[in-house]
Coordinates of C-alpha atoms in Angstrom, one line a residue:
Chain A
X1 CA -53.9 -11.0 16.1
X2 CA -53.8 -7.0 15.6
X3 CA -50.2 -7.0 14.8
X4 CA -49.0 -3.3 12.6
X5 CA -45.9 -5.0 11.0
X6 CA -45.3 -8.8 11.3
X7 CA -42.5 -10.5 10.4
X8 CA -43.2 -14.3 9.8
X9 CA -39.9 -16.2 8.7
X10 CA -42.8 -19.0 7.9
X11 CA -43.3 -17.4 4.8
X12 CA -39.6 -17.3 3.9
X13 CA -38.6 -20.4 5.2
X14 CA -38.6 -22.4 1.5
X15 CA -35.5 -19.9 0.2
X16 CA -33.6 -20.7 3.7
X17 CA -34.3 -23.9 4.6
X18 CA -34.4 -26.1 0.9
X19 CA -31.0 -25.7 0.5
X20 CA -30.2 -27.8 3.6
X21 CA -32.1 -30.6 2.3
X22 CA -31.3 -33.7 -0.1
X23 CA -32.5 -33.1 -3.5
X24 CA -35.2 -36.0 -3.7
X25 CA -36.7 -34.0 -0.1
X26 CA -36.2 -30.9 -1.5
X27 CA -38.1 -31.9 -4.7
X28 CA -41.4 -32.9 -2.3
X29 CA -41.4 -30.3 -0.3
X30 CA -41.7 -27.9 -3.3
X31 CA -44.7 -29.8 -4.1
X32 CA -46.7 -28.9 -0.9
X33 CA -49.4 -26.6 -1.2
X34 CA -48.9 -23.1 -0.2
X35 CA -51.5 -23.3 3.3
X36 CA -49.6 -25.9 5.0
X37 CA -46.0 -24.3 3.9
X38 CA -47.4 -20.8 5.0
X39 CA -48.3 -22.3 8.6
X40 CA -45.1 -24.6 8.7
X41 CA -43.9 -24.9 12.3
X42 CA -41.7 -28.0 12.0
X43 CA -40.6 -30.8 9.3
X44 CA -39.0 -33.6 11.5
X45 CA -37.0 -36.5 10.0
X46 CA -36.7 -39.4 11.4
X47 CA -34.2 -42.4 10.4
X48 CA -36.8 -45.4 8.5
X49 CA -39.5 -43.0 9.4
X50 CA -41.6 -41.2 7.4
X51 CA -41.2 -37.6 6.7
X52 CA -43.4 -35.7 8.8
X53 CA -44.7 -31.8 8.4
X54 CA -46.2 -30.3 11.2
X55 CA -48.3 -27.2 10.0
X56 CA -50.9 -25.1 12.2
X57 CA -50.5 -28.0 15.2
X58 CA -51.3 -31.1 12.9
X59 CA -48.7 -33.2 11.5
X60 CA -48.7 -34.4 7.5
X61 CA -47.0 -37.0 6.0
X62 CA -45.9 -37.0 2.4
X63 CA -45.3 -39.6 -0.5
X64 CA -42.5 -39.4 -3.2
X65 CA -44.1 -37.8 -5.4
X66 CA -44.8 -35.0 -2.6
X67 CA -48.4 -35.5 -2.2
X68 CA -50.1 -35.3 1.3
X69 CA -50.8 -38.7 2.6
X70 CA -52.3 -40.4 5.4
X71 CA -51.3 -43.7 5.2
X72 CA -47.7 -44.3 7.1
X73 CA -47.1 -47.2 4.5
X74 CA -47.6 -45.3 1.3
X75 CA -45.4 -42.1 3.1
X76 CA -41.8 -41.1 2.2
X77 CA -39.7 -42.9 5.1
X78 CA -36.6 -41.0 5.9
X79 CA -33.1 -43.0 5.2
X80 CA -30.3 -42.7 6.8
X81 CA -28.4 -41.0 3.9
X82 CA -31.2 -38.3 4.0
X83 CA -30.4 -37.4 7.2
X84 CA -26.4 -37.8 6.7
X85 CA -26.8 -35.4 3.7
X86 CA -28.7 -33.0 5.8
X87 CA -26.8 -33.1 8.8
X88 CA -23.5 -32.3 6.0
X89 CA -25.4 -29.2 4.3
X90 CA -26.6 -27.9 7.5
X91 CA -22.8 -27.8 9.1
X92 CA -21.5 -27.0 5.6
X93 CA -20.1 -30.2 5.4
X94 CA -18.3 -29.5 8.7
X95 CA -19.7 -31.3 11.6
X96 CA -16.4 -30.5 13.5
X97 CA -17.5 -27.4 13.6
X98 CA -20.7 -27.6 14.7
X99 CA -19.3 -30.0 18.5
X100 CA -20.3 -27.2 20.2
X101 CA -24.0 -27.0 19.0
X102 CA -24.3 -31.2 18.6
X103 CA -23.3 -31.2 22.6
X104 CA -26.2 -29.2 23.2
X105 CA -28.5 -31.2 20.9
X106 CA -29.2 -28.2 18.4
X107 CA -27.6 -26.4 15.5
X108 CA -28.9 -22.7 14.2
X109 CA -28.7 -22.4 10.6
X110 CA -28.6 -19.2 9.0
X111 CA -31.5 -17.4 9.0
X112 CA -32.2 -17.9 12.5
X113 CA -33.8 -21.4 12.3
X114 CA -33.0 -24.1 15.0
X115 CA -32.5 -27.9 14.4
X116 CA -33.1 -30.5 17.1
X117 CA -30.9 -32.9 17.0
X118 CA -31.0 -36.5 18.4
X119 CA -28.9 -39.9 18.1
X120 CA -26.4 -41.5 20.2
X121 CA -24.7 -39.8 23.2
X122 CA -21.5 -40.2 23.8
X123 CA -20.3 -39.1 27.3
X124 CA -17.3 -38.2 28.8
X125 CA -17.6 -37.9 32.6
X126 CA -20.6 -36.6 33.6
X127 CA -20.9 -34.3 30.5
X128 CA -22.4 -35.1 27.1
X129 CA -19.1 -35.0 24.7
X130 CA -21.0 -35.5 21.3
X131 CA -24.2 -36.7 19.7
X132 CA -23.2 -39.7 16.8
X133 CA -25.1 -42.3 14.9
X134 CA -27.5 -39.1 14.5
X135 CA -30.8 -40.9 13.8
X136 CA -33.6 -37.6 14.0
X137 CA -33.8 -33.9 13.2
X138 CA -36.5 -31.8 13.8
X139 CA -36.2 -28.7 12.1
X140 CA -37.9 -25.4 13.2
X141 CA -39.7 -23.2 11.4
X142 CA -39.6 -20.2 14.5
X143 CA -41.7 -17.1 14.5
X144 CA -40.5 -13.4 14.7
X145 CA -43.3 -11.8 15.4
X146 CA -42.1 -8.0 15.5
X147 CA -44.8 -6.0 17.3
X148 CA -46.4 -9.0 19.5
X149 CA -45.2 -6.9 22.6
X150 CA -47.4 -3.8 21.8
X151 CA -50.0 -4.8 24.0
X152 CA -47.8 -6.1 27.1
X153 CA -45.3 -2.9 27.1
X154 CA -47.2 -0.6 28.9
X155 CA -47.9 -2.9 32.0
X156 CA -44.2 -3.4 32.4
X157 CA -42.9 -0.1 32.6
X158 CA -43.7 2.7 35.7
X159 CA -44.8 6.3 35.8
X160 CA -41.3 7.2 34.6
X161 CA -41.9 4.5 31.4
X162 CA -38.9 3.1 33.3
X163 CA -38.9 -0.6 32.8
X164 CA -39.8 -3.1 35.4
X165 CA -38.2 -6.9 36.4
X166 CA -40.3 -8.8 34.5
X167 CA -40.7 -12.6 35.0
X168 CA -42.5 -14.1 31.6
X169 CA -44.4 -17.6 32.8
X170 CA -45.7 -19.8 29.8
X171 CA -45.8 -23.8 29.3
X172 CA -44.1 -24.7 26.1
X173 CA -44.9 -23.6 23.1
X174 CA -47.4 -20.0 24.0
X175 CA -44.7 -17.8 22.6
X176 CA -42.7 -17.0 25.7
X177 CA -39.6 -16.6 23.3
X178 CA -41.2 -14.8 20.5
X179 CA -42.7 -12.2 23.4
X180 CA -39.4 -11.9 25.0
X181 CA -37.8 -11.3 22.0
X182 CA -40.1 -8.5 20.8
X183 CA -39.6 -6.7 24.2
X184 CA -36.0 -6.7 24.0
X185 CA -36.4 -5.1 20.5
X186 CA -38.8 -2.3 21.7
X187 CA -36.9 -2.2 25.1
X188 CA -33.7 -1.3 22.6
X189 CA -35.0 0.7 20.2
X190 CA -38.2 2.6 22.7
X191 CA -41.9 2.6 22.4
X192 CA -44.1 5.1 23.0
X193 CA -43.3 6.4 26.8
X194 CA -40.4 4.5 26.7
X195 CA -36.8 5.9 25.6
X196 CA -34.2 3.5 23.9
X197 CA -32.0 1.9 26.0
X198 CA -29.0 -0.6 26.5
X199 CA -30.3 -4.1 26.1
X200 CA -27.7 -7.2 26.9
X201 CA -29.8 -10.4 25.7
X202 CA -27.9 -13.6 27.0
X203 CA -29.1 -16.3 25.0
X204 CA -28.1 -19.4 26.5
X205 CA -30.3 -22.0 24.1
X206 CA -29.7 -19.2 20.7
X207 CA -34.0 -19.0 20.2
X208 CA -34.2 -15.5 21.0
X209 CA -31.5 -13.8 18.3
X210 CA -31.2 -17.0 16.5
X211 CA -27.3 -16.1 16.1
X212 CA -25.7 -17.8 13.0
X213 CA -22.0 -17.4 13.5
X214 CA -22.4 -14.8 16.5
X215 CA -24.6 -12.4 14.9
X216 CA -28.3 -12.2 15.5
X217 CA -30.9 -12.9 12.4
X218 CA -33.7 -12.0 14.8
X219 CA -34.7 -8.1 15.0
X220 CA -33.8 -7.5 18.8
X221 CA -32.9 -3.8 18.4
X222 CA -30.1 -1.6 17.4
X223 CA -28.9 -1.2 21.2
X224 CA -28.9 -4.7 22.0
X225 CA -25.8 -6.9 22.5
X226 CA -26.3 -10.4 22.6
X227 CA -24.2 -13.2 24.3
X228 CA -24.6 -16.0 22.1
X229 CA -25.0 -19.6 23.4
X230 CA -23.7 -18.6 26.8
X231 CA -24.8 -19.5 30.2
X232 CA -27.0 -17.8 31.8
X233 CA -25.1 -17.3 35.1
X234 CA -22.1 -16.1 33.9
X235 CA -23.7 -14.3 30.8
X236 CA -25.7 -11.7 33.4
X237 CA -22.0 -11.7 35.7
X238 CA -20.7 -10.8 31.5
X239 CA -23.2 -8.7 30.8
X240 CA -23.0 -6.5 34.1
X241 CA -19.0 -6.5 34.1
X242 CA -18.7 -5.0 31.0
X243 CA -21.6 -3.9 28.5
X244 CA -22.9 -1.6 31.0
X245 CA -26.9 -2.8 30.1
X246 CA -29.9 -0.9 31.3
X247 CA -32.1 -4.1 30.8
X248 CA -31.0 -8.0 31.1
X249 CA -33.0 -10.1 28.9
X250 CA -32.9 -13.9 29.2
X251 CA -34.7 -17.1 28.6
X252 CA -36.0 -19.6 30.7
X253 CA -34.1 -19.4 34.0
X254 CA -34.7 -21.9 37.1
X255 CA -31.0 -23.0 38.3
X256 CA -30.3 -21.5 41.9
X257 CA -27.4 -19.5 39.8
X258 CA -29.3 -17.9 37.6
X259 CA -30.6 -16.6 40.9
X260 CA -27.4 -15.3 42.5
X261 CA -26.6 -13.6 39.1
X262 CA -30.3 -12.0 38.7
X263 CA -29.9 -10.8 42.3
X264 CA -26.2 -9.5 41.2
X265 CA -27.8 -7.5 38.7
X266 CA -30.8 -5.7 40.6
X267 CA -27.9 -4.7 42.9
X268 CA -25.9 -3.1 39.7
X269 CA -29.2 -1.5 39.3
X270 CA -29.8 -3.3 35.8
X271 CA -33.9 -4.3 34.7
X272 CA -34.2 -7.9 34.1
X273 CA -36.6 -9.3 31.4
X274 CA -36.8 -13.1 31.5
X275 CA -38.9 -16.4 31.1
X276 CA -40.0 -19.1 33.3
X277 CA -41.7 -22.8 32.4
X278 CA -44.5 -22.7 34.1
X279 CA -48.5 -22.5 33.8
X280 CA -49.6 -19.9 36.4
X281 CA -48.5 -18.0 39.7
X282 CA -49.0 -20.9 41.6
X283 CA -47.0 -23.3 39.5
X284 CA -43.9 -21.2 39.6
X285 CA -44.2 -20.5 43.7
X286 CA -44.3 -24.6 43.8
X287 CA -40.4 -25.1 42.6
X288 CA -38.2 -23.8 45.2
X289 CA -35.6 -21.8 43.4
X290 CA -38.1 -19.3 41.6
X291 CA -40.5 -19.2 44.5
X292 CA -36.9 -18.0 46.0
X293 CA -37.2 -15.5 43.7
X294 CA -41.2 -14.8 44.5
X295 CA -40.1 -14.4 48.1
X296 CA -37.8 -11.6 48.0
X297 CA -40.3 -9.8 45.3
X298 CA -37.4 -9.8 42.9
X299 CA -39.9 -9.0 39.6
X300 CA -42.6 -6.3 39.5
X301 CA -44.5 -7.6 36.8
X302 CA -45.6 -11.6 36.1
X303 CA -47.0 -12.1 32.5
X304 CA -48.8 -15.2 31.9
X305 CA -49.3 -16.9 28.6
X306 CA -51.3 -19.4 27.4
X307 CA -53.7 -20.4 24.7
X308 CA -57.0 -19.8 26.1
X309 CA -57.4 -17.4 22.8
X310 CA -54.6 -19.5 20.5
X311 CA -51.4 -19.3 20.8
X312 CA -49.7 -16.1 22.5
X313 CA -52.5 -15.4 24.6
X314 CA -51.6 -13.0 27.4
X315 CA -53.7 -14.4 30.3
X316 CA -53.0 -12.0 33.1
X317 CA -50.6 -9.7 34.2
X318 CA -49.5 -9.6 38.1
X319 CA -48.0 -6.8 40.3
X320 CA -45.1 -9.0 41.7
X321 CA -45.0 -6.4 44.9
X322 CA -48.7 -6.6 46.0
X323 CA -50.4 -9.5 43.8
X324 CA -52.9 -7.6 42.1
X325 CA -54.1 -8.8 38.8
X326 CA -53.5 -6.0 36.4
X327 CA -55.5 -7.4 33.2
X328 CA -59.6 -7.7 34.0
X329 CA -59.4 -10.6 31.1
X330 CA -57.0 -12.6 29.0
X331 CA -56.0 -10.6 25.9
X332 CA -54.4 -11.6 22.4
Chain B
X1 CA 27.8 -39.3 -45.2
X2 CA 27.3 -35.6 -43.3
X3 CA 23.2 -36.3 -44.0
X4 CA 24.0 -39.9 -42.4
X5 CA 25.2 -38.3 -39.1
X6 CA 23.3 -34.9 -38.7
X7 CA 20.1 -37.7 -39.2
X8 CA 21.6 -40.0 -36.1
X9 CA 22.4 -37.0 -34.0
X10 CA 19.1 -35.5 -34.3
X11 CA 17.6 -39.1 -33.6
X12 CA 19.9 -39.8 -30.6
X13 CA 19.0 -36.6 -29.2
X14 CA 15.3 -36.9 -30.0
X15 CA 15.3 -40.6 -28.4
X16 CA 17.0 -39.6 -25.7
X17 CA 14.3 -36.3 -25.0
X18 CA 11.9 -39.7 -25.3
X19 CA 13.5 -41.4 -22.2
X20 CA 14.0 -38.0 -20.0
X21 CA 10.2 -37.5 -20.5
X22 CA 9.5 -40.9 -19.7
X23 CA 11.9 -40.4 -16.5
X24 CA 10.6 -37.6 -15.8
X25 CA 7.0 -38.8 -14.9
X26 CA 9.0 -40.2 -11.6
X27 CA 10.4 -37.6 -10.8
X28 CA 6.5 -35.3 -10.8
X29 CA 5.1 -37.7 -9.1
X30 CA 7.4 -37.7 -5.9
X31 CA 6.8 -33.9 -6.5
X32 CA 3.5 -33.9 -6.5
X33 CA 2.7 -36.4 -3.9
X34 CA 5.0 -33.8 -1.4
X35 CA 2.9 -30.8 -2.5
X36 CA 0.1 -33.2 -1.8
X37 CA 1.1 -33.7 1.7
X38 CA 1.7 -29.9 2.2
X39 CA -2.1 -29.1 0.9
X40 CA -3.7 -31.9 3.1
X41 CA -1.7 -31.0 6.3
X42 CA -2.7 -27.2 5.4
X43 CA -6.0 -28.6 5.1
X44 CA -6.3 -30.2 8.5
X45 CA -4.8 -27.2 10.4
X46 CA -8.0 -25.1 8.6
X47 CA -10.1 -27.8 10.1
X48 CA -8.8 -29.1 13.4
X49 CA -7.3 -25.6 15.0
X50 CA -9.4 -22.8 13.0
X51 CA -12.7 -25.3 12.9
X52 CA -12.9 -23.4 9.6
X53 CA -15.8 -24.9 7.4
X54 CA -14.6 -27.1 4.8
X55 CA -15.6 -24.9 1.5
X56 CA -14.1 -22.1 3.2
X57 CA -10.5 -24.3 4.3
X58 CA -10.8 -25.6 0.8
X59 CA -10.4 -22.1 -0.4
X60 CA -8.1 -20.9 1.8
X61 CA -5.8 -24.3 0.6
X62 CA -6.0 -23.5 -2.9
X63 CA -4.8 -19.9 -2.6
X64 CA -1.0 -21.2 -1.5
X65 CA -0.9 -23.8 -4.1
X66 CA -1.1 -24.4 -7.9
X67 CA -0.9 -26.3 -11.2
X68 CA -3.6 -29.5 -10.7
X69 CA -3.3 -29.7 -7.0
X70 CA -5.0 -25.5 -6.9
X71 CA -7.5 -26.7 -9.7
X72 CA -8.9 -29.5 -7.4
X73 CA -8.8 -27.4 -4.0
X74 CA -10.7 -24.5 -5.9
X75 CA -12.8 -26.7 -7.5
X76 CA -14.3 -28.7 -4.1
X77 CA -14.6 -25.3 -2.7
X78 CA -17.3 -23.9 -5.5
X79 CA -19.0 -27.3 -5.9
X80 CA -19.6 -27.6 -1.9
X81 CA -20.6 -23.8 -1.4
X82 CA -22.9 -24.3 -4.7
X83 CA -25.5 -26.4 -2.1
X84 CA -26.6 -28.4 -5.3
X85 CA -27.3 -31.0 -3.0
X86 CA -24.0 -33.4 -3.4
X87 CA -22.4 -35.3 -0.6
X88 CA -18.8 -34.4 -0.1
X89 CA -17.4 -37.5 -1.1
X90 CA -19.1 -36.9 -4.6
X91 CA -17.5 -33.9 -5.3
X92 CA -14.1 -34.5 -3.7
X93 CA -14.3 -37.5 -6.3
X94 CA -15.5 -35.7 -9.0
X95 CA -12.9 -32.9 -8.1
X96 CA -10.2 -35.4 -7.7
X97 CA -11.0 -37.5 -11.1
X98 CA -11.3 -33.9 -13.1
X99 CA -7.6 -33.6 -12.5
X100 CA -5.8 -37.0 -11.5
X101 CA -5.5 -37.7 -15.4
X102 CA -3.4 -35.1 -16.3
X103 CA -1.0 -35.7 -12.4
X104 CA 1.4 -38.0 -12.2
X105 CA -0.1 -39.7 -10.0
X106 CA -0.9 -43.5 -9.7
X107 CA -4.3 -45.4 -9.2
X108 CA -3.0 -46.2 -5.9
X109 CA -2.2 -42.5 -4.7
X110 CA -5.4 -41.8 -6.5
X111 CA -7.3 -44.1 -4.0
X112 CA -5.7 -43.3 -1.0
X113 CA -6.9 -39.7 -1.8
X114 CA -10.4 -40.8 -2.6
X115 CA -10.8 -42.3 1.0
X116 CA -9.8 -39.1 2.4
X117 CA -14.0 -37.8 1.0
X118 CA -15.3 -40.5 2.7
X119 CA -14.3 -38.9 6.6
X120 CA -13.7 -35.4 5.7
X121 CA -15.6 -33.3 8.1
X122 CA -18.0 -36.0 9.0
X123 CA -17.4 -36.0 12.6
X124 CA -15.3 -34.6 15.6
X125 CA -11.8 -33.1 15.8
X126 CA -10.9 -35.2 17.6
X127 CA -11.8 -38.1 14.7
X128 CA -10.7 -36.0 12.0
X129 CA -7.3 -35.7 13.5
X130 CA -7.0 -39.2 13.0
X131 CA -8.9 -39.2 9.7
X132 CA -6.0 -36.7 8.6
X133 CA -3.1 -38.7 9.9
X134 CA -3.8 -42.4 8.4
X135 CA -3.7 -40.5 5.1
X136 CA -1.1 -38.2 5.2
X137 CA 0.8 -41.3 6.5
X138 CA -0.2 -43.8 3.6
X139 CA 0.6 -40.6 1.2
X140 CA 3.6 -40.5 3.0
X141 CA 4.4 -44.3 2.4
X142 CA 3.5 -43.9 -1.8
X143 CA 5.9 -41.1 -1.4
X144 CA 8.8 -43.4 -0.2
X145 CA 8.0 -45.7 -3.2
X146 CA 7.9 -43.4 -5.6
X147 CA 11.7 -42.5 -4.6
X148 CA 12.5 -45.8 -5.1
X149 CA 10.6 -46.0 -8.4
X150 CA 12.5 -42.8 -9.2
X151 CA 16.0 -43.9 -7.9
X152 CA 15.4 -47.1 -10.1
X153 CA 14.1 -46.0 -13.1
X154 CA 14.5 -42.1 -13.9
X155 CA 18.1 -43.6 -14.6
X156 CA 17.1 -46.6 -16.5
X157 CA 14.8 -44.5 -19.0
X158 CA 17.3 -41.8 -19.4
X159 CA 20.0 -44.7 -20.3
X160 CA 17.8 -46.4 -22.2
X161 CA 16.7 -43.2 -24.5
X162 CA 20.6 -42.7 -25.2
X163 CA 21.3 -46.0 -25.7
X164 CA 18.2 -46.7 -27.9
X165 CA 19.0 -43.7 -29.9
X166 CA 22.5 -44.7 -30.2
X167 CA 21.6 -48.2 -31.4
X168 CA 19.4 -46.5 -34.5
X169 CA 22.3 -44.2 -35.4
X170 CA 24.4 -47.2 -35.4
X171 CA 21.9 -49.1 -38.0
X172 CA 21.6 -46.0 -40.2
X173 CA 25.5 -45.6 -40.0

């Protein structure tokens, strides 16, 4: 990928992340050779389980003495302890503080990085109240990818270099997040044609600031304000109330809310930026409330990713007001 | 004769320094167990209504108390924000242990206070409230003993200093 200056927290993620883990885990992972750490995407742990490192989209398992090995029976198995310790260093031995996070089944550590989090539910009503008996954590190693936008920006601004609603479709894991983030940041701080402007970023599942405490450890620009762990709904109705944003930026919508509130904030004349699940044009026109969104041409520009080139691929580019195709061929 | 009694007065007075000290010990421990009470209920408002982190309430604690109680507070609070890997109910112990010796505190208080490591911060408000409460009240209970002990005994040691003294003089006279 062409990229002028990338940041890859993969690289970094040793100094952040060790400190979280139990000494005897910390021990092996320093033992792992330097291509799988520089290509680490996850390290999942698992109660009676082995320890499992997914580099580069293969998974690795490792003995005690932190040697790669392929045999489950020979692996490190994760205790319970392991995962106690982990879950105590990661909330700094507070999980009371972290109720919030463990309701939504993730906690962000410093640094930006986000840790799955699954176990027993415990529910009050209809709503989860807490996650105990905490039995897995998958720890991810994201990507800031500063400049992965470059190639995308000019298709999503006019004449003016004004920006345009933008609707980013991707299936999981094709770097809708790490796109959307990189557009909020050049959106914020300008690019070329485009001047700096206001960006509000309501980040309803933390993955595109990666807030620790309320305050963003991903580069999203010096004009951007971001609404941490809020919904997405209400964030926009926030956002338009009383940050005054040029451009909207938010992550996976799909609830017939987010709607109402995207359609509150054309009216306010505010851009939105956001991301859809979803593999093409056609999949997104197939569930109801985006095709809603389709119908009354809300977005001017549909950017598709995939991985028909790896990861990130940008696999076309629509006009959302006449459905032309604005790329002749998928680019990376 | 004058050698005689300067000697028994100095060793009346000397005896009875022996049973006030011995006395005494009662007396610091209802002390300490109160300020104990006081830290730990500081402790749980850092946790339960400003969700502070624990090495962070820890720190807070210790800035509003002293003598051993301060030393143990401060200590927790650098050896959890060191991340060397320990679980808190190490170095609450290891804290705890550090200091106990030179409290006047018994095995007993000293267990009901180890407990406490065990269920600090390790789940909900909601829990920890609770978690908070069964030991501030069994504190609460060694505190009533220890009147008692006091009541009973700070008097009998600083009688029986006096007297003992007295009894000496009386065989040197």
């Amino acid at each position: 990928m062409m990229i002028g200056n990338e940041i890859n927290k993969r690289y970094g993620w040793k100094e952040s992340l060790l400190d979280f883990m139990p000494m005897n885990i910390r021990a092996m992972l320093n033992q792992i050779p330097s291509e799988l750490s520089d290509k680490m995407e996850e390290i999942r742990m698992r109660v009676n389980k082995p320890l499992m490192l997914i580099s580069a989209n293969r998974d690795y398992m490792l003995d005690e003495a932190g040697h790669i090995c392929s045999d489950p029976k020979q692996a490190y198995k994760v205790s319970k302890l392991d995962i106690d310790k982990t879950l105590q260093f990661m909330s700094e031995y507070s999980l009371y503080a972290i109720e919030e996070e463990l309701r939504n089944g993730y906690i962000t550590l410093a640094g930006g990085y986000r840790v799955g989090v699954v176990g027993k539910t415990v529910m009050a009503g209809s709503a989860i109240r807490t996650i105990k008996y905490i039995s897995g954590l998958n720890i991810r190693i994201g990507r800031e990818l500063i400049g992965v936008a470059d190639k995308v920006m000019r298709f999503i601004i006019d004449s003016d270099a004004k920006p345009l609603h933008t609707l980013v479709i991707s299936p999981p894991q094709c770097g809708k997040t790490t796109l959307l983030r990189d557009m909020a940041r050049q959106f914020s701080d300008g690019c070329g044609a485009c001047i700096p402007r206001k960006v509000v970023i309501v980040d309803e599942r933390s993955e595109l600031a990666g807030s620790y405490m309320g305050i963003a450890q991903n580069d999203v620009g010096i004009r951007t304000d971001v609404l941490d762990a809020c919904p997405k709904a209400a964030g926009i109705m926030m956002a338009i109330r009383a940050m005054s944003p040029d451009v909207i930026v938010t992550d996976e919508i799909g609830r017939q809310e987010d709607v109402y509130a995207i359609e509150e904030a054309l009216n306010s004349g505010i851009i939105v930026v956001a991301s859809a699940h979803g593999k093409d044009i056609n999949d997104i026109s197939n569930r109801p409330i985006l095709k809603q969104l389709m119908d009354k041409r809300i977005f001017q520009r549909y950017v598709i990713l995939g991985r028909s080139l790896g990861t990130g691929t940008i696999e076309s580019i629509y006009d959302g007001y006449n459905g032309n195709a604005l790329l002749a061929k998928p680019m990376r | 004769m004058t050698l005689k009694l300067i000697l028994s007065a100095v060793i009346v007075i000397a005896s009875a320094m022996i049973g006030n000290i011995y006395s005494m010990k009662y007396a610091i421990r209802v002390a300490q167990l109160r300020r104990l009470q006081t830290a730990l209920q500081m402790l749980e408002t850092e946790v339960i209504y400003r969700y502070s982190p624990l090495p962070e309430a820890f720190k807070s604690v210790a800035l509003s108390m002293k003598g051993e109680i301060q030393c143990i507070m401060e200590d927790t609070a650098s050896m959890l924000s060191d991340r060397n890997g320990y679980t808190i109910d190490h170095v609450w112990e290891t804290a705890l242990k550090r200091y106990a010796k030179s409290m006047a505190l018994t095995s007993d208080d000293i267990g009901i206070l180890l407990n406490l490591g065990k269920t600090m911060g390790s789940s909900d408000a909601d829990n920890q409230i609770k978690y908070f409460e069964l030991i501030l009240n069994q504190i609460r209970e060694q505190e009533k003993s220890a009147e008692t002990e006091k009541a009973k005994n700070q008097r009998l040691y600083n009688n029986l200093g006096i007297l003992g003294g007295l009894g000496i003089a009386i065989l040197i006279l």
